[in-house]
N, CA, C and O atoms as a printed pandas DataFrame, in Angstrom:
     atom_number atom_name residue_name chain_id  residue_number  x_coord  y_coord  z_coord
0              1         N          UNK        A               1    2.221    6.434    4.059
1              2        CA          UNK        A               1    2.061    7.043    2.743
2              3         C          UNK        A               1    3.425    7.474    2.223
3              4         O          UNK        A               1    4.349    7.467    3.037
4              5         N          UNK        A               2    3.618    7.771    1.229
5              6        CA          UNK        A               2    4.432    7.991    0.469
6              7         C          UNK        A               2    4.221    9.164   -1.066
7              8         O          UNK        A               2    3.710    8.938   -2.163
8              9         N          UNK        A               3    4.614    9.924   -0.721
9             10        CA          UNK        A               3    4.788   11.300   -1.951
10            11         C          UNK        A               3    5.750   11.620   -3.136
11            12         O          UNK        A               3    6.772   12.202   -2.773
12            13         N          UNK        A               4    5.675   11.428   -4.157
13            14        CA          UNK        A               4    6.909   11.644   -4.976
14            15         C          UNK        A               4    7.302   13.135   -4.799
15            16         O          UNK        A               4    6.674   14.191   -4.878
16            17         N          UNK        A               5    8.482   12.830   -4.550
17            18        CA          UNK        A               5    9.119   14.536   -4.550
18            19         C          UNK        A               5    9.054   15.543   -5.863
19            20         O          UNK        A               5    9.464   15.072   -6.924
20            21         N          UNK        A               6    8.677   16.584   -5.852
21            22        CA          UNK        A               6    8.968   17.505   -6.958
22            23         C          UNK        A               6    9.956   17.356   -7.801
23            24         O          UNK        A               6   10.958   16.811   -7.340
24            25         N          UNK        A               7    9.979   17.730   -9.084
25            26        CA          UNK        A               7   10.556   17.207   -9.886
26            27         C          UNK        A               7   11.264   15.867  -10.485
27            28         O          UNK        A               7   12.095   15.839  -11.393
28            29         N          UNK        A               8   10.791   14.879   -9.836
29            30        CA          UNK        A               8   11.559   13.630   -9.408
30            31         C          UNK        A               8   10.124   12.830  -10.199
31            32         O          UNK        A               8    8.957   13.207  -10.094
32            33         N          UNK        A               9   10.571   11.782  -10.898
33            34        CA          UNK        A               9    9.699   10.435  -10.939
34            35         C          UNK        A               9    9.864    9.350   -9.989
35            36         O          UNK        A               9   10.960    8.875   -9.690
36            37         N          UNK        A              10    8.773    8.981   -9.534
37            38        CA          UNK        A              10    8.870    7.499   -8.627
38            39         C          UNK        A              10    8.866    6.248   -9.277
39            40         O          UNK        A              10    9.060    6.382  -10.485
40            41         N          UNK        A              11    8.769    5.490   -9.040
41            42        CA          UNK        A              11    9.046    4.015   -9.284
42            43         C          UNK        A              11    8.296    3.210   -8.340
43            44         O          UNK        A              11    9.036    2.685   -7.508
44            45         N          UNK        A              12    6.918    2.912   -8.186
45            46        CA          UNK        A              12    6.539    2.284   -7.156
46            47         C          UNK        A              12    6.714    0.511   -7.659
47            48         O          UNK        A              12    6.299   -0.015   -8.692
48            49         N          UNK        A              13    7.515   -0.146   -6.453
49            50        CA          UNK        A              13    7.818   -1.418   -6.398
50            51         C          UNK        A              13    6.760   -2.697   -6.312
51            52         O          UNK        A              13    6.376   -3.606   -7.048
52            53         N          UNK        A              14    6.451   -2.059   -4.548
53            54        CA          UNK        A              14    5.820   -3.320   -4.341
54            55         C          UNK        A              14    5.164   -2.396   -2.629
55            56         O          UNK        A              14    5.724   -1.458   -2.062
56            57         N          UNK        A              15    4.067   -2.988   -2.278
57            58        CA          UNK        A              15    3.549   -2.672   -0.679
58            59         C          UNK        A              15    3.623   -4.101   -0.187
59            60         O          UNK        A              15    3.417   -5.134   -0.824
60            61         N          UNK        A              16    3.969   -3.937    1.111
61            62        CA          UNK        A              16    3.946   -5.099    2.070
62            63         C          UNK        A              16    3.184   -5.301    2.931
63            64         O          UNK        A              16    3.644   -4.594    3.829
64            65         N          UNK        A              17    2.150   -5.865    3.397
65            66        CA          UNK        A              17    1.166   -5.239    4.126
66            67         C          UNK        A              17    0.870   -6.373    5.359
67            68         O          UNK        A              17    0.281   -7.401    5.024
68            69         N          UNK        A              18    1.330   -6.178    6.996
69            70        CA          UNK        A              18    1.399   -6.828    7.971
70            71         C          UNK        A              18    0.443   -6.542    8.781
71            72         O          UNK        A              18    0.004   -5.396    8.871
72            73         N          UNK        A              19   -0.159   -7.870    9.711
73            74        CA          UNK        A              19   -1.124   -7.763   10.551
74            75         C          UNK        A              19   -1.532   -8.142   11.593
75            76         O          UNK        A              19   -2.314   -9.059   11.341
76            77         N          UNK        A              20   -1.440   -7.908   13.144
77            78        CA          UNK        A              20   -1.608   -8.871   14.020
78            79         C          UNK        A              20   -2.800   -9.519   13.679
79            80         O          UNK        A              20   -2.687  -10.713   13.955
80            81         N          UNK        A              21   -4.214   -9.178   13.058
81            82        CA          UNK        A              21   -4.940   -9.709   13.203
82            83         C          UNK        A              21   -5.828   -9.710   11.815
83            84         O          UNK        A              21   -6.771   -8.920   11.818
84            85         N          UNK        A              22   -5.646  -10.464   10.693
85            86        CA          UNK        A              22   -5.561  -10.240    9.299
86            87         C          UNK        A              22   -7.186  -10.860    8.888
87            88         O          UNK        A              22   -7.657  -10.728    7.758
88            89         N          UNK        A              23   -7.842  -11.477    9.917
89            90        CA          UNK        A              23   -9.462  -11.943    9.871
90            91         C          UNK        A              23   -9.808  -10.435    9.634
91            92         O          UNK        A              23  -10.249  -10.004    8.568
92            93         N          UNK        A              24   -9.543   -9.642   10.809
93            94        CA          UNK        A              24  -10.354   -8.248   10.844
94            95         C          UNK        A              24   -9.683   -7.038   10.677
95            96         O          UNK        A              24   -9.655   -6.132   11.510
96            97         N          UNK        A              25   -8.931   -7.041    9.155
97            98        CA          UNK        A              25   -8.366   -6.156    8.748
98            99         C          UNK        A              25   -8.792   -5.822    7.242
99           100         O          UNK        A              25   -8.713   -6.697    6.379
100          101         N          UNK        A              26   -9.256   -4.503    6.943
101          102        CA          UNK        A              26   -9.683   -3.760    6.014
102          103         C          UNK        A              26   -8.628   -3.465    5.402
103          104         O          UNK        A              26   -7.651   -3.662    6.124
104          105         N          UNK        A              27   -8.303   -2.980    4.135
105          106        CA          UNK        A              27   -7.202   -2.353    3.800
106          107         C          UNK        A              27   -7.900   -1.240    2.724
107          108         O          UNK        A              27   -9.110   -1.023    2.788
108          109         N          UNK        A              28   -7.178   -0.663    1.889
109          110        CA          UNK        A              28   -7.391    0.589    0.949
110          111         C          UNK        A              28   -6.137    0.867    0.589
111          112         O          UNK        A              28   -5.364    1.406    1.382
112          113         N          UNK        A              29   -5.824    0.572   -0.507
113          114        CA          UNK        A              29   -4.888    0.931   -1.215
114          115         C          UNK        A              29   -4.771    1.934   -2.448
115          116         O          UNK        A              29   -4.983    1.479   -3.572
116          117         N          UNK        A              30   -4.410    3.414   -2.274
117          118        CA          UNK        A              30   -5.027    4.611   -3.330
118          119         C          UNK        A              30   -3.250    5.180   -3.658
119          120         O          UNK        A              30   -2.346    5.718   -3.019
120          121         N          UNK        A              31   -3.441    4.756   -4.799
121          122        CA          UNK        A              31   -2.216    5.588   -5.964
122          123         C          UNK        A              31   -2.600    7.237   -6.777
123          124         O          UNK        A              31   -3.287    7.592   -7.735
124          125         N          UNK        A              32   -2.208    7.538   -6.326
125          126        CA          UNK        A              32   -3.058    8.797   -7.249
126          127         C          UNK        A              32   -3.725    9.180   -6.602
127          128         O          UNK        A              32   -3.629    9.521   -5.424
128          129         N          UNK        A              33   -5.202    9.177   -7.899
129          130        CA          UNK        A              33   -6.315    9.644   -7.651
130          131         C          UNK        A              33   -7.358    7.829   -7.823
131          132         O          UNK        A              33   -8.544    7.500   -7.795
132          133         N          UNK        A              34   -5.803    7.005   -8.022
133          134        CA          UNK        A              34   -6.790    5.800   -8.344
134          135         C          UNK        A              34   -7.154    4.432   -7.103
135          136         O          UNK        A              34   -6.274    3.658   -6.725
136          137         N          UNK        A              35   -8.297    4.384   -6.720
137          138        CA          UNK        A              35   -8.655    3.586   -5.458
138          139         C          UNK        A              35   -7.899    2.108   -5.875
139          140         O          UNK        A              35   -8.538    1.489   -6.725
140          141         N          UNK        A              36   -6.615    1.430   -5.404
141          142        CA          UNK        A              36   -6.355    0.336   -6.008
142          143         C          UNK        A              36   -7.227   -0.792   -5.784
143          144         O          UNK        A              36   -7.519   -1.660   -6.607
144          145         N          UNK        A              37   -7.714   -0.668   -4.269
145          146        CA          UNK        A              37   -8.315   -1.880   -3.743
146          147         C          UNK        A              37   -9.126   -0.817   -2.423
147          148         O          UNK        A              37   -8.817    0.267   -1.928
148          149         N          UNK        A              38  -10.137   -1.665   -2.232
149          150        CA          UNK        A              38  -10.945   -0.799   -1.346
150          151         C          UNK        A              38  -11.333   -2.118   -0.714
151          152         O          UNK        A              38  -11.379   -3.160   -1.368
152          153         N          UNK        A              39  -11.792   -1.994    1.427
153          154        CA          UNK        A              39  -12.140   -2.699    1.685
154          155         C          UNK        A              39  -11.599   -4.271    1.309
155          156         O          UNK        A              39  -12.402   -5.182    1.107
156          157         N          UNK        A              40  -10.449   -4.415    1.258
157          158        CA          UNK        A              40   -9.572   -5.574    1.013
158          159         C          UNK        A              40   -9.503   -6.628    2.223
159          160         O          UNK        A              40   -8.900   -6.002    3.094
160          161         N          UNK        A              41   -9.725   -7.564    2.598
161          162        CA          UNK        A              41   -9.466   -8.319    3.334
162          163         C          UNK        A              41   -8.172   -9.056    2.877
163          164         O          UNK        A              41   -8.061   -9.371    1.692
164          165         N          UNK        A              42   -7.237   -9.326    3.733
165          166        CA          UNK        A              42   -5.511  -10.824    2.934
166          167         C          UNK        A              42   -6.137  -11.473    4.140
167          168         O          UNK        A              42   -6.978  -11.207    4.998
168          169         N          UNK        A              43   -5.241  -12.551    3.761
169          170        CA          UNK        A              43   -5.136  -13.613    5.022
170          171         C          UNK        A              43   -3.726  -13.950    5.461
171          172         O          UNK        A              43   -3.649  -14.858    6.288
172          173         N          UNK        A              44   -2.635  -13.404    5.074
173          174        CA          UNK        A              44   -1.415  -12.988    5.479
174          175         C          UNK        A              44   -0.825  -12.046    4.920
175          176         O          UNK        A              44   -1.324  -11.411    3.991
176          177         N          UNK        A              45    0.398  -11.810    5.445
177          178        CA          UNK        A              45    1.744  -11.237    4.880
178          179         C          UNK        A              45    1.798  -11.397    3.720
179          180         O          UNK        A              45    2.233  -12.521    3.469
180          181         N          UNK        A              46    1.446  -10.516    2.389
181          182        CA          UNK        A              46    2.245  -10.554    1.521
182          183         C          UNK        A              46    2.803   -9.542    0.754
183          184         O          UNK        A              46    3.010   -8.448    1.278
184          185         N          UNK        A              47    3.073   -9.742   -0.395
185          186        CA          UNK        A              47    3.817   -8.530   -1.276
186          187         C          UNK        A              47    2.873   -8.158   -1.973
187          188         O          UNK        A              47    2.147   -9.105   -2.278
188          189         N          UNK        A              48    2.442   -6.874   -2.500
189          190        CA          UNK        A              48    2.066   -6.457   -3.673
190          191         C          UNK        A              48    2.672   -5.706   -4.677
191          192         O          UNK        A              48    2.939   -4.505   -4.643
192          193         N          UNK        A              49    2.874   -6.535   -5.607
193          194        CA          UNK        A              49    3.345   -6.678   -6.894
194          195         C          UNK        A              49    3.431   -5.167   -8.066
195          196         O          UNK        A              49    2.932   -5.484   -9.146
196          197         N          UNK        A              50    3.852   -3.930   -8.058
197          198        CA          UNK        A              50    3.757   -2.758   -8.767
198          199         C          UNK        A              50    4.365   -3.188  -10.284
199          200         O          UNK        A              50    3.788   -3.075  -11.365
200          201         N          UNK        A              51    6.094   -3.867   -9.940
201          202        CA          UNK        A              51    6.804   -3.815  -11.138
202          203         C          UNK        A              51    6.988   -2.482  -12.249
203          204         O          UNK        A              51    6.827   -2.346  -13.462
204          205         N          UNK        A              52    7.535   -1.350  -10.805
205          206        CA          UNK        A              52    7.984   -0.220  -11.164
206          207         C          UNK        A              52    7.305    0.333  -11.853
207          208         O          UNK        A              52    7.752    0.641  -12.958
208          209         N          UNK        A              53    5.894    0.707  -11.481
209          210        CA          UNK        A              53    4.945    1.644  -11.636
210          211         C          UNK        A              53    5.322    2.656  -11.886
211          212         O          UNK        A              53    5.564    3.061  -10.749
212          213         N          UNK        A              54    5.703    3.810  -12.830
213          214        CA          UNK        A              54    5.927    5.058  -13.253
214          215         C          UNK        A              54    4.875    6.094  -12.450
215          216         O          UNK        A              54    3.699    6.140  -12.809
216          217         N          UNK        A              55    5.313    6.831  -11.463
217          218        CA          UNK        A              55    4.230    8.127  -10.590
218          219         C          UNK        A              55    4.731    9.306  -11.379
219          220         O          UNK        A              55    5.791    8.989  -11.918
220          221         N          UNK        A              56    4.443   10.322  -11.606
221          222        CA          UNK        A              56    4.722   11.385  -11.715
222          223         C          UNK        A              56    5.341   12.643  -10.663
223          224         O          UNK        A              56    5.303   11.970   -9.632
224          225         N          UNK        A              57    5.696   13.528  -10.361
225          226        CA          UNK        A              57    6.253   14.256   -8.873
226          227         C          UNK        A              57    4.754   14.292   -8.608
227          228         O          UNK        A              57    3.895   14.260   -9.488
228          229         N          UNK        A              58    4.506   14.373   -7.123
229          230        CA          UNK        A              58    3.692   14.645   -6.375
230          231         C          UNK        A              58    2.356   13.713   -6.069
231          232         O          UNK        A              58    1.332   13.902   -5.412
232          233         N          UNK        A              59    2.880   12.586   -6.886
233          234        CA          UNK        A              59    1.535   11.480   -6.919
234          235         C          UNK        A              59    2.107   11.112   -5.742
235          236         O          UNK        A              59    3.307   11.076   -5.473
236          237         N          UNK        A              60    0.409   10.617   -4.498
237          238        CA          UNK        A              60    0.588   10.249   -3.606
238          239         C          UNK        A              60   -0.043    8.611   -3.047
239          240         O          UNK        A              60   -1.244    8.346   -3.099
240          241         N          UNK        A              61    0.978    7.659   -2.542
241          242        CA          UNK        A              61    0.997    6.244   -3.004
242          243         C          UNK        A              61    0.250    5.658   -1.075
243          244         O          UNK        A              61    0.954    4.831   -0.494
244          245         N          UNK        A              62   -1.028    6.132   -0.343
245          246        CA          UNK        A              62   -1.731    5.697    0.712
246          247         C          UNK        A              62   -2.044    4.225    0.579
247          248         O          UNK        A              62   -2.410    3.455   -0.308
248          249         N          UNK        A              63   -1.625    4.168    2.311
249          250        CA          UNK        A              63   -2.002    2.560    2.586
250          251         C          UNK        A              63   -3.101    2.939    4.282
251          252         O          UNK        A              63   -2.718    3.270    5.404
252          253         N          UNK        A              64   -4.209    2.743    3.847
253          254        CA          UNK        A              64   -4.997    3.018    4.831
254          255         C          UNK        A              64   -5.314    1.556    5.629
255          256         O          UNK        A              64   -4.717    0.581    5.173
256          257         N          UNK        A              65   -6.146    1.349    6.706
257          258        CA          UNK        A              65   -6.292    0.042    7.137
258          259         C          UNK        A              65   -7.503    0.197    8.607
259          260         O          UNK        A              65   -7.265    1.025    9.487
260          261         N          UNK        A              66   -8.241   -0.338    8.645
261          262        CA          UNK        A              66   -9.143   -0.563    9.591
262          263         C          UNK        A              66   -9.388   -1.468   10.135
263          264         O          UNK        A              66   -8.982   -2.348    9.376
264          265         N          UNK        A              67   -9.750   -1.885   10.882
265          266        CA          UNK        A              67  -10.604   -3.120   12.044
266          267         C          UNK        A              67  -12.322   -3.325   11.187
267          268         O          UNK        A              67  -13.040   -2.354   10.949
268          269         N          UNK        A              68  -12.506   -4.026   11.017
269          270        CA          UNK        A              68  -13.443   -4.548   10.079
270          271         C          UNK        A              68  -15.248   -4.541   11.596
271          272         O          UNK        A              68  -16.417   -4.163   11.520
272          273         N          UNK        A              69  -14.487   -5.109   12.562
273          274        CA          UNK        A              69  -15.391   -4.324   13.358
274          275         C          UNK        A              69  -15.211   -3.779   14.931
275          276         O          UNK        A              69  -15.616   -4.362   15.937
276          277         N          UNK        A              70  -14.710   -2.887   14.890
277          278        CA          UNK        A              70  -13.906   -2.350   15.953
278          279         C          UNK        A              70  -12.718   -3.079   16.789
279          280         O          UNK        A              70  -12.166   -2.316   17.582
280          281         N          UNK        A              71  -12.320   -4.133   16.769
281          282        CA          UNK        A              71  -11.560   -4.846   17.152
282          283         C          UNK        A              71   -9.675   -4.090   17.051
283          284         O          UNK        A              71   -8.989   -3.550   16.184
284          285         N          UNK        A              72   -9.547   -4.404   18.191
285          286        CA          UNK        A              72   -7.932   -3.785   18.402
286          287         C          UNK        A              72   -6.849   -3.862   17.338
287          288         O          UNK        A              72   -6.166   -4.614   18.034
288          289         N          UNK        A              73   -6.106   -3.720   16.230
289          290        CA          UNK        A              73   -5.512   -4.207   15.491
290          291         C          UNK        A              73   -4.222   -3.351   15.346
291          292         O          UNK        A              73   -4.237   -2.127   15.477
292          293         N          UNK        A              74   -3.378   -3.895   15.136
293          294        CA          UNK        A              74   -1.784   -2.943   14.459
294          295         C          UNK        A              74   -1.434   -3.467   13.374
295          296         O          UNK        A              74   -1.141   -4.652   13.529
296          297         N          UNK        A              75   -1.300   -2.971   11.965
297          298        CA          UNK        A              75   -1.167   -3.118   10.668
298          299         C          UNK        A              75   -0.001   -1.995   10.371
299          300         O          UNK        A              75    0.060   -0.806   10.682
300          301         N          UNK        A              76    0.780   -2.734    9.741
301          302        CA          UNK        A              76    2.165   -2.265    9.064
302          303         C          UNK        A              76    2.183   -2.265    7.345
303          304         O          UNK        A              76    1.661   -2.980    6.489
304          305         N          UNK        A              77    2.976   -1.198    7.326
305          306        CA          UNK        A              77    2.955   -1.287    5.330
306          307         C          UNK        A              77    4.077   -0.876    5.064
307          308         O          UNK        A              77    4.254    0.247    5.537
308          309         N          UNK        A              78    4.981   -1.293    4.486
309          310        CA          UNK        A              78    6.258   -0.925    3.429
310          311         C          UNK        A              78    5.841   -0.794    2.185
311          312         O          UNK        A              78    5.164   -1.594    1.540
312          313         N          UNK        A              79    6.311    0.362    1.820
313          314        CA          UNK        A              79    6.237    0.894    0.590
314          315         C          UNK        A              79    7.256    1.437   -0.250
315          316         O          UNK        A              79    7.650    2.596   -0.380
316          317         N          UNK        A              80    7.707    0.056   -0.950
317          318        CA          UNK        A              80    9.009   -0.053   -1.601
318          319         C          UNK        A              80    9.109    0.749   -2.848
319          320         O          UNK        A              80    8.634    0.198   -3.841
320          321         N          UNK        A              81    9.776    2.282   -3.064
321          322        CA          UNK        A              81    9.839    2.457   -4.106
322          323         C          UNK        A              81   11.271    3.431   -4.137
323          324         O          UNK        A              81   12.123    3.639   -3.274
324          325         N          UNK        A              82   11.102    3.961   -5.670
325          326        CA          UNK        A              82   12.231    4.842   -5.494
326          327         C          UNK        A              82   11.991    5.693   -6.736
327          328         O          UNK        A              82   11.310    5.468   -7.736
328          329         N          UNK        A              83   13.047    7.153   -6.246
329          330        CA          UNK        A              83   12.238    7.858   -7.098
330          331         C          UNK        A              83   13.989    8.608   -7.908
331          332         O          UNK        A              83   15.093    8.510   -7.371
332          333         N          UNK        A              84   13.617    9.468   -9.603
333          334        CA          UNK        A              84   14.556    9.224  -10.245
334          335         C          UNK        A              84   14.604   10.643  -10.845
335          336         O          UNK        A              84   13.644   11.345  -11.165
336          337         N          UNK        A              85   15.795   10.893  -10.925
337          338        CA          UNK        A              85   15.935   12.255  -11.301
338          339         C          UNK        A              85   16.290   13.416  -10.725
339          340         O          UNK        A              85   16.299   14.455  -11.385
């Protein structure tokens, strides 16, 4: 996850979202207060696309992720942004 600092605007870029095992991987992607994607299945590595999303201080940018059915998994997320001011 990722928090914009007080007084500061963010800039959200892009999430990257990695998976040993991307059949049985859930994702949830929540900006805000706004659910981006819920229950997401990818089928690889890729980028997701913001194109410097304007946050406000304290908006908080979660990358959640589950095993779709209990199955062992390690899931990675970069969360490319930057914040201004």
């Amino acid at each position: 996850s990722w928090t914009v600092t007080a007084a500061k605007v963010g800039e959200l870029k892009e999430i990257l979202i990695i998976s040993d095992l991307y059949a049985k991987t859930l994702l949830q992607i929540t900006v805000g207060a706004v659910v981006w994607a819920a229950d997401w299945v990818i089928q690889s590595s890729m980028p997701i696309i913001f194109e410097d999303l304007k946050l406000a201080a304290g908006t908080v940018v979660l990358v959640e992720a589950k095993s779709s059915d209990g199955t062992s998994i390690t899931v990675d997320a970069i969360i490319v942004a930057k914040e201004i001011g």
